[in-house]
Short mmCIF file of C-alpha atoms in Angstrom, two decimals:
data_model
loop_
_atom_site.label_atom_id
_atom_site.label_comp_id
_atom_site.label_asym_id
_atom_site.label_seq_id
_atom_site.Cartn_x
_atom_site.Cartn_y
_atom_site.Cartn_z
CA ASP A 172 -137.40 50.52 -11.40
CA VAL A 173 -134.24 51.55 -13.28
CA ARG A 174 -130.97 49.77 -12.55
CA ASP A 175 -127.59 49.96 -14.24
CA TRP A 176 -125.25 47.13 -15.12
CA SER A 177 -121.93 47.69 -16.79
CA ALA A 178 -119.14 45.70 -18.35
CA THR A 179 -115.72 46.66 -19.60
CA THR A 180 -114.80 45.26 -22.99
CA GLY A 181 -111.81 43.03 -23.51
CA GLY A 182 -109.04 43.95 -25.93
CA ASN A 183 -111.04 42.37 -28.75
CA GLY A 184 -114.21 44.36 -27.97
CA SER A 185 -116.04 41.50 -26.23
CA PHE A 186 -118.21 41.77 -23.12
CA GLU A 187 -120.61 39.66 -21.08
CA LEU A 188 -123.44 40.44 -18.67
CA ALA A 189 -124.84 37.35 -16.92
CA GLU A 190 -127.61 36.56 -14.43
CA LEU A 191 -129.73 39.53 -15.50
CA PRO A 192 -133.42 39.59 -14.60
CA SER A 193 -135.95 39.10 -17.39
CA GLY A 194 -136.99 42.33 -19.07
CA VAL A 195 -136.08 44.95 -21.63
CA PHE A 196 -132.57 46.41 -21.55
CA GLN A 197 -131.13 49.49 -23.20
CA VAL A 198 -127.62 48.38 -24.16
CA GLN A 199 -125.26 51.20 -25.02
CA TRP A 200 -121.64 51.69 -25.93
CA GLN A 201 -119.92 54.64 -24.36
CA ARG A 202 -116.40 55.90 -23.94
CA ASP A 203 -114.69 58.62 -22.00
CA LEU A 204 -112.88 61.31 -23.97
CA GLY A 205 -111.06 64.04 -22.11
CA GLY A 206 -113.35 63.86 -19.10
CA MET A 207 -116.52 63.70 -21.20
CA THR A 208 -118.67 60.60 -21.69
CA CYS A 209 -119.71 59.92 -25.29
CA LYS A 210 -122.63 57.56 -25.96
CA GLU A 211 -122.57 56.56 -29.61
CA VAL A 212 -124.66 53.41 -30.00
CA GLU A 213 -127.63 51.97 -28.20
CA GLN A 214 -129.92 49.02 -28.77
CA LEU A 215 -132.99 47.67 -26.97
CA VAL A 216 -132.82 43.98 -26.07
CA GLU A 217 -135.61 41.91 -24.49
CA LEU A 218 -134.63 38.85 -22.43
CA GLY A 219 -136.91 36.10 -21.14
CA ALA A 220 -136.03 33.83 -18.21
CA GLY A 221 -132.97 31.70 -19.02
CA GLU A 222 -132.52 33.34 -22.43
CA GLU A 223 -129.12 34.21 -23.92
CA ARG A 224 -128.71 36.87 -26.61
CA ARG A 225 -125.59 37.77 -28.55
CA ILE A 226 -125.45 41.33 -29.81
CA ASP A 227 -123.13 43.43 -31.95
CA LEU A 228 -122.86 47.19 -31.49
CA ARG A 229 -121.12 49.11 -34.24
CA PRO A 230 -120.04 52.62 -33.29
CA ARG A 231 -118.56 54.93 -35.89
CA GLY A 232 -115.37 53.74 -37.53
CA ARG A 233 -114.31 50.13 -37.85
CA THR A 234 -115.03 49.06 -34.28
CA THR A 235 -117.39 46.23 -33.36
CA VAL A 236 -118.40 45.64 -29.75
CA ARG A 237 -119.71 42.08 -29.44
CA GLY A 238 -121.26 40.63 -26.33
CA THR A 239 -123.60 38.21 -24.63
CA LEU A 240 -126.53 39.02 -22.35
CA THR A 241 -127.91 36.15 -20.25
CA ALA A 242 -131.01 36.19 -18.05
CA GLY A 243 -131.04 34.07 -14.92
CA GLY A 244 -133.39 31.10 -14.85
#
């Protein structure tokens, strides 16, 4: 069963996804450039029930996308 969740980053590159089910997630950073979607960074994250994980994604350049994933209890 594949499902998608998405979040838009704030001006400082932060994001949050809460109340996720337990499981393994493929977290990726993507942006739209001239009508094309570019996926530059991805990371696998495993969450147990009630667990919170903070992650940093570092695409090319000096950007850091920092966020929190939280699984529901």
